[in-house]
Amino acid sequence: AQTVTQSQPEMSVQEAETVTLSCTYDTSESNYYLFWYKQPPSRQMILVIRQEAYKQQNATENRFSVNFQKAAKSFSLKISDSQLGDTAMYFCAFTNYGGSQGNLIFGKGTKLSVKP
Amino acid sequence: EAQVTQNPRYLITVTGKKLTVTCSQNMNHEYMSWYRQDPGLGLRQIYYSMNVEVTDKGDVPEGYKVSRKEKRNFPLILESPSPNQTSLYFCASSLTQYHEQYFGPGTRLTVT
């Protein structure tokens, strides 16, 4: 079965510091897509970053970057210069590429608190 | 404005009373999906649809039905709701499953 594991249920970081959220996944496929979504207290789900497994280069979006280790099946999210507005639940997600399967699998989430 | 709308936003109902949660998107997306979010369990996919008239089960489809008769609409039907279906439900749409998903605002359902 395909699974996504986020081993840190809660984390906290001081404003302006850097924090890394971990995500591991399990699949027998070689091509797939990985995502990080953010859910602030407003409950709105927002895409943070997206990575295609066939691309070796790690995706970045402003202060957000990933460390994608395909062999280790690891996809961690690094937030630099943390801001109070980064306080949210963060979900890692995965979907296989190709075939008839169209399901997305989410992890259980990491609750991040940014402290002033 | 590009958006996914869900109705109702809040619903309290009783066990066994059939209900429908509507979902509509105005972005001409092929892919639509329903999730439920429960504390400590994250988001779990209930059903998804890769195109009109094409639907498939996600991880937790029991007790739910869906249909995709039109591209823009993807209603979630609970034929006989039970208390274990009390949850926060999200509808989402995207160009394909490989693209960014746009989520609706969520529907808080309580079944007593």
PDB file of C-alpha atoms in Angstrom:
ATOM      1  CA  ALA A   1       0.000   0.000   0.000  1.00  0.00           C
ATOM      2  CA  GLN A   2       1.140   3.501  -0.730  1.00  0.00           C
ATOM      3  CA  THR A   3       1.604   5.649   2.347  1.00  0.00           C
ATOM      4  CA  VAL A   4       2.823   9.094   3.343  1.00  0.00           C
ATOM      5  CA  THR A   5       4.344   9.549   6.795  1.00  0.00           C
ATOM      6  CA  GLN A   6       4.883  12.816   8.597  1.00  0.00           C
ATOM      7  CA  SER A   7       6.690  11.870  11.779  1.00  0.00           C
ATOM      8  CA  GLN A   8       6.426  15.249  13.547  1.00  0.00           C
ATOM      9  CA  PRO A   9       2.860  15.919  14.725  1.00  0.00           C
ATOM     10  CA  GLU A  10       3.864  19.343  16.101  1.00  0.00           C
ATOM     11  CA  MET A  11       6.794  21.703  15.757  1.00  0.00           C
ATOM     12  CA  SER A  12       7.614  25.217  16.800  1.00  0.00           C
ATOM     13  CA  VAL A  13      10.136  27.738  15.576  1.00  0.00           C
ATOM     14  CA  GLN A  14      11.139  31.280  16.467  1.00  0.00           C
ATOM     15  CA  GLU A  15      10.317  34.013  14.009  1.00  0.00           C
ATOM     16  CA  ALA A  16      13.106  34.557  11.417  1.00  0.00           C
ATOM     17  CA  GLU A  17      14.621  31.111  12.064  1.00  0.00           C
ATOM     18  CA  THR A  18      14.657  28.108   9.741  1.00  0.00           C
ATOM     19  CA  VAL A  19      12.621  24.945  10.241  1.00  0.00           C
ATOM     20  CA  THR A  20      12.445  21.649   8.377  1.00  0.00           C
ATOM     21  CA  LEU A  21       9.359  19.440   8.227  1.00  0.00           C
ATOM     22  CA  SER A  22       9.901  15.815   7.341  1.00  0.00           C
ATOM     23  CA  CYS A  23       7.911  13.574   5.004  1.00  0.00           C
ATOM     24  CA  THR A  24       8.573  10.050   3.828  1.00  0.00           C
ATOM     25  CA  TYR A  25       6.492   8.047   1.399  1.00  0.00           C
ATOM     26  CA  ASP A  26       6.271   4.520   0.157  1.00  0.00           C
ATOM     27  CA  THR A  27       5.679   3.529  -3.456  1.00  0.00           C
ATOM     28  CA  SER A  28       6.920   0.934  -5.907  1.00  0.00           C
ATOM     29  CA  GLU A  29       6.511   3.327  -8.841  1.00  0.00           C
ATOM     30  CA  SER A  30       9.406   5.295 -10.291  1.00  0.00           C
ATOM     31  CA  ASN A  31       7.521   8.355 -11.452  1.00  0.00           C
ATOM     32  CA  TYR A  32       5.210  10.398  -9.279  1.00  0.00           C
ATOM     33  CA  TYR A  33       4.438  13.854  -7.975  1.00  0.00           C
ATOM     34  CA  LEU A  34       4.881  15.221  -4.467  1.00  0.00           C
ATOM     35  CA  PHE A  35       3.232  18.227  -2.869  1.00  0.00           C
ATOM     36  CA  TRP A  36       3.272  20.287   0.290  1.00  0.00           C
ATOM     37  CA  TYR A  37       0.026  22.007   1.258  1.00  0.00           C
ATOM     38  CA  LYS A  38      -0.497  24.541   4.026  1.00  0.00           C
ATOM     39  CA  GLN A  39      -3.682  24.921   6.063  1.00  0.00           C
ATOM     40  CA  PRO A  40      -3.742  28.064   8.235  1.00  0.00           C
ATOM     41  CA  PRO A  41      -6.342  28.523  10.994  1.00  0.00           C
ATOM     42  CA  SER A  42      -8.762  29.792   8.335  1.00  0.00           C
ATOM     43  CA  ARG A  43      -8.924  26.124   7.129  1.00  0.00           C
ATOM     44  CA  GLN A  44      -8.207  27.118   3.534  1.00  0.00           C
ATOM     45  CA  MET A  45      -5.822  24.651   1.857  1.00  0.00           C
ATOM     46  CA  ILE A  46      -3.029  26.298  -0.122  1.00  0.00           C
ATOM     47  CA  LEU A  47      -0.349  24.690  -2.286  1.00  0.00           C
ATOM     48  CA  VAL A  48       3.140  25.523  -1.026  1.00  0.00           C
ATOM     49  CA  ILE A  49       5.347  23.587  -3.414  1.00  0.00           C
ATOM     50  CA  ARG A  50       5.243  20.778  -5.985  1.00  0.00           C
ATOM     51  CA  GLN A  51       7.981  18.369  -7.096  1.00  0.00           C
ATOM     52  CA  GLU A  52       8.081  15.955 -10.025  1.00  0.00           C
ATOM     53  CA  ALA A  53      10.004  12.810  -9.169  1.00  0.00           C
ATOM     54  CA  TYR A  54      11.832  12.666 -12.495  1.00  0.00           C
ATOM     55  CA  LYS A  55      13.388  16.083 -11.831  1.00  0.00           C
ATOM     56  CA  GLN A  56      16.549  15.859  -9.766  1.00  0.00           C
ATOM     57  CA  GLN A  57      16.577  19.558  -8.956  1.00  0.00           C
ATOM     58  CA  ASN A  58      14.841  20.450  -5.721  1.00  0.00           C
ATOM     59  CA  ALA A  59      11.839  22.744  -6.086  1.00  0.00           C
ATOM     60  CA  THR A  60      11.910  26.177  -4.445  1.00  0.00           C
ATOM     61  CA  GLU A  61       9.293  28.877  -3.955  1.00  0.00           C
ATOM     62  CA  ASN A  62      10.642  31.985  -2.278  1.00  0.00           C
ATOM     63  CA  ARG A  63      11.318  31.055   1.374  1.00  0.00           C
ATOM     64  CA  PHE A  64      10.121  27.474   0.850  1.00  0.00           C
ATOM     65  CA  SER A  65      12.342  24.741  -0.531  1.00  0.00           C
ATOM     66  CA  VAL A  66      12.372  20.970  -0.508  1.00  0.00           C
ATOM     67  CA  ASN A  67      15.045  18.349  -0.036  1.00  0.00           C
ATOM     68  CA  PHE A  68      13.946  15.519  -2.325  1.00  0.00           C
ATOM     69  CA  GLN A  69      15.860  12.289  -1.783  1.00  0.00           C
ATOM     70  CA  LYS A  70      14.356   9.778  -4.209  1.00  0.00           C
ATOM     71  CA  ALA A  71      16.360   6.761  -3.082  1.00  0.00           C
ATOM     72  CA  ALA A  72      15.421   7.377   0.534  1.00  0.00           C
ATOM     73  CA  LYS A  73      11.815   8.267  -0.446  1.00  0.00           C
ATOM     74  CA  SER A  74      12.085  11.458   1.535  1.00  0.00           C
ATOM     75  CA  PHE A  75      10.574  14.865   0.761  1.00  0.00           C
ATOM     76  CA  SER A  76      11.253  17.399   3.497  1.00  0.00           C
ATOM     77  CA  LEU A  77      10.122  21.027   3.460  1.00  0.00           C
ATOM     78  CA  LYS A  78      12.443  23.796   4.602  1.00  0.00           C
ATOM     79  CA  ILE A  79      11.003  27.152   5.606  1.00  0.00           C
ATOM     80  CA  SER A  80      13.588  29.919   5.849  1.00  0.00           C
ATOM     81  CA  ASP A  81      13.130  33.209   7.682  1.00  0.00           C
ATOM     82  CA  SER A  82       9.942  31.920   9.343  1.00  0.00           C
ATOM     83  CA  GLN A  83       7.124  34.413   9.660  1.00  0.00           C
ATOM     84  CA  LEU A  84       4.119  34.497  11.978  1.00  0.00           C
ATOM     85  CA  GLY A  85       1.905  33.891   8.943  1.00  0.00           C
ATOM     86  CA  ASP A  86       3.593  30.525   8.421  1.00  0.00           C
ATOM     87  CA  THR A  87       1.752  29.189  11.476  1.00  0.00           C
ATOM     88  CA  ALA A  88      -0.400  26.411  10.016  1.00  0.00           C
ATOM     89  CA  MET A  89      -0.875  22.693   9.497  1.00  0.00           C
ATOM     90  CA  TYR A  90       1.375  21.387   6.754  1.00  0.00           C
ATOM     91  CA  PHE A  91       0.432  18.323   4.729  1.00  0.00           C
ATOM     92  CA  CYS A  92       2.675  16.292   2.474  1.00  0.00           C
ATOM     93  CA  ALA A  93       0.917  14.523  -0.426  1.00  0.00           C
ATOM     94  CA  PHE A  94       1.778  12.105  -3.201  1.00  0.00           C
ATOM     95  CA  THR A  95       0.289  10.788  -6.451  1.00  0.00           C
ATOM     96  CA  ASN A  96       1.585   8.270  -8.946  1.00  0.00           C
ATOM     97  CA  TYR A  97       2.130   9.264 -12.546  1.00  0.00           C
ATOM     98  CA  GLY A  98       0.354   7.504 -15.380  1.00  0.00           C
ATOM     99  CA  GLY A  99      -1.910   4.480 -15.467  1.00  0.00           C
ATOM    100  CA  SER A 100      -5.512   4.508 -14.376  1.00  0.00           C
ATOM    101  CA  GLN A 101      -4.818   5.371 -10.740  1.00  0.00           C
ATOM    102  CA  GLY A 102      -5.773   8.916  -9.903  1.00  0.00           C
ATOM    103  CA  ASN A 103      -5.753   8.959  -6.137  1.00  0.00           C
ATOM    104  CA  LEU A 104      -3.834  11.396  -3.977  1.00  0.00           C
ATOM    105  CA  ILE A 105      -2.503  10.312  -0.616  1.00  0.00           C
ATOM    106  CA  PHE A 106      -1.945  12.796   2.172  1.00  0.00           C
ATOM    107  CA  GLY A 107       0.067  12.504   5.360  1.00  0.00           C
ATOM    108  CA  LYS A 108      -1.455  13.208   8.761  1.00  0.00           C
ATOM    109  CA  GLY A 109       0.069  16.652   8.937  1.00  0.00           C
ATOM    110  CA  THR A 110       2.518  18.649  11.025  1.00  0.00           C
ATOM    111  CA  LYS A 111       1.247  21.550  13.090  1.00  0.00           C
ATOM    112  CA  LEU A 112       3.786  24.357  12.911  1.00  0.00           C
ATOM    113  CA  SER A 113       3.751  27.264  15.348  1.00  0.00           C
ATOM    114  CA  VAL A 114       5.923  30.289  14.663  1.00  0.00           C
ATOM    115  CA  LYS A 115       6.645  32.190  17.871  1.00  0.00           C
ATOM    116  CA  PRO A 116       7.478  35.899  18.032  1.00  0.00           C
TER     117      PRO A 116
ATOM    118  CA  GLU B   1     -13.041  34.741  -9.852  1.00  0.00           C
ATOM    119  CA  ALA B   2     -11.670  31.190 -10.099  1.00  0.00           C
ATOM    120  CA  GLN B   3     -13.059  29.176  -7.231  1.00  0.00           C
ATOM    121  CA  VAL B   4     -14.477  25.975  -5.829  1.00  0.00           C
ATOM    122  CA  THR B   5     -17.737  26.386  -3.965  1.00  0.00           C
ATOM    123  CA  GLN B   6     -19.299  23.980  -1.508  1.00  0.00           C
ATOM    124  CA  ASN B   7     -22.720  24.044   0.069  1.00  0.00           C
ATOM    125  CA  PRO B   8     -23.714  23.951   2.797  1.00  0.00           C
ATOM    126  CA  ARG B   9     -20.790  25.186   4.869  1.00  0.00           C
ATOM    127  CA  TYR B  10     -22.236  23.782   8.075  1.00  0.00           C
ATOM    128  CA  LEU B  11     -24.748  20.984   8.513  1.00  0.00           C
ATOM    129  CA  ILE B  12     -26.152  19.205  11.538  1.00  0.00           C
ATOM    130  CA  THR B  13     -28.310  16.196  10.758  1.00  0.00           C
ATOM    131  CA  VAL B  14     -29.572  12.973  12.289  1.00  0.00           C
ATOM    132  CA  THR B  15     -28.563   9.399  11.648  1.00  0.00           C
ATOM    133  CA  GLY B  16     -30.121   7.943   8.510  1.00  0.00           C
ATOM    134  CA  LYS B  17     -31.353  11.151   6.891  1.00  0.00           C
ATOM    135  CA  LYS B  18     -30.004  11.324   3.354  1.00  0.00           C
ATOM    136  CA  LEU B  19     -28.003  14.426   2.496  1.00  0.00           C
ATOM    137  CA  THR B  20     -26.061  15.911  -0.400  1.00  0.00           C
ATOM    138  CA  VAL B  21     -23.117  18.281  -0.248  1.00  0.00           C
ATOM    139  CA  THR B  22     -22.707  20.158  -3.499  1.00  0.00           C
ATOM    140  CA  CYS B  23     -19.407  21.100  -5.090  1.00  0.00           C
ATOM    141  CA  SER B  24     -18.908  23.288  -8.130  1.00  0.00           C
ATOM    142  CA  GLN B  25     -15.837  24.685  -9.895  1.00  0.00           C
ATOM    143  CA  ASN B  26     -15.592  27.349 -12.599  1.00  0.00           C
ATOM    144  CA  MET B  27     -12.073  26.595 -13.860  1.00  0.00           C
ATOM    145  CA  ASN B  28     -12.927  23.886 -16.414  1.00  0.00           C
ATOM    146  CA  HIS B  29     -10.869  21.397 -14.425  1.00  0.00           C
ATOM    147  CA  GLU B  30     -10.864  17.735 -15.390  1.00  0.00           C
ATOM    148  CA  TYR B  31     -10.019  16.368 -11.947  1.00  0.00           C
ATOM    149  CA  MET B  32     -12.256  16.692  -8.901  1.00  0.00           C
ATOM    150  CA  SER B  33     -12.040  15.051  -5.517  1.00  0.00           C
ATOM    151  CA  TRP B  34     -13.629  14.787  -2.078  1.00  0.00           C
ATOM    152  CA  TYR B  35     -11.687  14.536   1.167  1.00  0.00           C
ATOM    153  CA  ARG B  36     -12.557  14.258   4.799  1.00  0.00           C
ATOM    154  CA  GLN B  37     -10.357  15.740   7.482  1.00  0.00           C
ATOM    155  CA  ASP B  38     -10.326  14.327  11.002  1.00  0.00           C
ATOM    156  CA  PRO B  39      -8.021  15.285  13.900  1.00  0.00           C
ATOM    157  CA  GLY B  40      -4.901  13.146  13.912  1.00  0.00           C
ATOM    158  CA  LEU B  41      -5.783  11.481  10.613  1.00  0.00           C
ATOM    159  CA  GLY B  42      -5.020  14.244   8.149  1.00  0.00           C
ATOM    160  CA  LEU B  43      -6.884  14.353   4.842  1.00  0.00           C
ATOM    161  CA  ARG B  44      -8.245  11.152   3.426  1.00  0.00           C
ATOM    162  CA  GLN B  45      -9.579  10.905  -0.078  1.00  0.00           C
ATOM    163  CA  ILE B  46     -13.142   9.627  -0.373  1.00  0.00           C
ATOM    164  CA  TYR B  47     -13.750   9.634  -4.124  1.00  0.00           C
ATOM    165  CA  TYR B  48     -12.186  11.260  -7.134  1.00  0.00           C
ATOM    166  CA  SER B  49     -13.135  11.871 -10.731  1.00  0.00           C
ATOM    167  CA  MET B  50     -10.683  12.224 -13.596  1.00  0.00           C
ATOM    168  CA  ASN B  51     -13.374  13.349 -16.040  1.00  0.00           C
ATOM    169  CA  VAL B  52     -17.108  13.484 -16.686  1.00  0.00           C
ATOM    170  CA  GLU B  53     -18.770  10.125 -15.973  1.00  0.00           C
ATOM    171  CA  VAL B  54     -15.486   8.727 -14.601  1.00  0.00           C
ATOM    172  CA  THR B  55     -15.328   8.279 -10.836  1.00  0.00           C
ATOM    173  CA  ASP B  56     -13.235   6.050  -8.616  1.00  0.00           C
ATOM    174  CA  LYS B  57     -12.817   5.201  -4.968  1.00  0.00           C
ATOM    175  CA  GLY B  58     -10.238   6.813  -2.763  1.00  0.00           C
ATOM    176  CA  ASP B  59      -9.092   5.505   0.600  1.00  0.00           C
ATOM    177  CA  VAL B  60     -12.365   5.803   2.530  1.00  0.00           C
ATOM    178  CA  PRO B  61     -15.352   5.442   0.156  1.00  0.00           C
ATOM    179  CA  GLU B  62     -17.667   3.414   2.410  1.00  0.00           C
ATOM    180  CA  GLY B  63     -20.942   5.168   3.127  1.00  0.00           C
ATOM    181  CA  TYR B  64     -20.521   7.753   0.355  1.00  0.00           C
ATOM    182  CA  LYS B  65     -21.636   8.126  -3.246  1.00  0.00           C
ATOM    183  CA  VAL B  66     -20.644  10.595  -5.942  1.00  0.00           C
ATOM    184  CA  SER B  67     -21.607  11.415  -9.488  1.00  0.00           C
ATOM    185  CA  ARG B  68     -20.019  13.505 -12.245  1.00  0.00           C
ATOM    186  CA  LYS B  69     -22.658  14.243 -14.822  1.00  0.00           C
ATOM    187  CA  GLU B  70     -21.233  17.637 -15.690  1.00  0.00           C
ATOM    188  CA  LYS B  71     -17.655  18.825 -15.669  1.00  0.00           C
ATOM    189  CA  ARG B  72     -18.225  21.579 -13.144  1.00  0.00           C
ATOM    190  CA  ASN B  73     -20.219  19.672 -10.494  1.00  0.00           C
ATOM    191  CA  PHE B  74     -19.236  16.825  -8.225  1.00  0.00           C
ATOM    192  CA  PRO B  75     -21.801  16.265  -5.443  1.00  0.00           C
ATOM    193  CA  LEU B  76     -21.122  14.058  -2.429  1.00  0.00           C
ATOM    194  CA  ILE B  77     -24.082  11.971  -1.280  1.00  0.00           C
ATOM    195  CA  LEU B  78     -24.535  10.318   2.096  1.00  0.00           C
ATOM    196  CA  GLU B  79     -27.468   7.939   1.674  1.00  0.00           C
ATOM    197  CA  SER B  80     -27.711   7.002   5.351  1.00  0.00           C
ATOM    198  CA  PRO B  81     -25.345   9.143   7.435  1.00  0.00           C
ATOM    199  CA  SER B  82     -23.933   7.760  10.652  1.00  0.00           C
ATOM    200  CA  PRO B  83     -22.145   9.510  13.547  1.00  0.00           C
ATOM    201  CA  ASN B  84     -18.746   8.255  12.347  1.00  0.00           C
ATOM    202  CA  GLN B  85     -19.210  10.433   9.268  1.00  0.00           C
ATOM    203  CA  THR B  86     -19.059  13.556  11.427  1.00  0.00           C
ATOM    204  CA  SER B  87     -16.121  15.378   9.901  1.00  0.00           C
ATOM    205  CA  LEU B  88     -14.833  18.337   7.924  1.00  0.00           C
ATOM    206  CA  TYR B  89     -15.259  17.731   4.202  1.00  0.00           C
ATOM    207  CA  PHE B  90     -13.317  19.366   1.388  1.00  0.00           C
ATOM    208  CA  CYS B  91     -13.975  19.346  -2.309  1.00  0.00           C
ATOM    209  CA  ALA B  92     -11.066  20.105  -4.622  1.00  0.00           C
ATOM    210  CA  SER B  93     -10.433  20.465  -8.340  1.00  0.00           C
ATOM    211  CA  SER B  94      -7.357  20.621 -10.551  1.00  0.00           C
ATOM    212  CA  LEU B  95      -6.376  20.447 -14.178  1.00  0.00           C
ATOM    213  CA  THR B  96      -5.178  16.893 -13.588  1.00  0.00           C
ATOM    214  CA  GLN B  97      -4.172  14.950 -10.478  1.00  0.00           C
ATOM    215  CA  TYR B  98      -0.577  16.126 -11.103  1.00  0.00           C
ATOM    216  CA  HIS B  99      -1.413  19.814 -10.823  1.00  0.00           C
ATOM    217  CA  GLU B 100      -2.188  22.129  -7.936  1.00  0.00           C
ATOM    218  CA  GLN B 101      -5.500  21.330  -6.331  1.00  0.00           C
ATOM    219  CA  TYR B 102      -7.877  24.178  -5.573  1.00  0.00           C
ATOM    220  CA  PHE B 103      -9.865  23.491  -2.453  1.00  0.00           C
ATOM    221  CA  GLY B 104     -13.321  24.617  -1.474  1.00  0.00           C
ATOM    222  CA  PRO B 105     -13.895  26.293   1.903  1.00  0.00           C
ATOM    223  CA  GLY B 106     -14.954  23.062   3.606  1.00  0.00           C
ATOM    224  CA  THR B 107     -18.235  21.692   4.980  1.00  0.00           C
ATOM    225  CA  ARG B 108     -18.481  20.931   8.671  1.00  0.00           C
ATOM    226  CA  LEU B 109     -20.898  17.987   9.034  1.00  0.00           C
ATOM    227  CA  THR B 110     -22.233  16.728  12.344  1.00  0.00           C
ATOM    228  CA  VAL B 111     -24.350  13.569  12.453  1.00  0.00           C
ATOM    229  CA  THR B 112     -26.174  12.940  15.739  1.00  0.00           C
TER     230      THR B 112
END
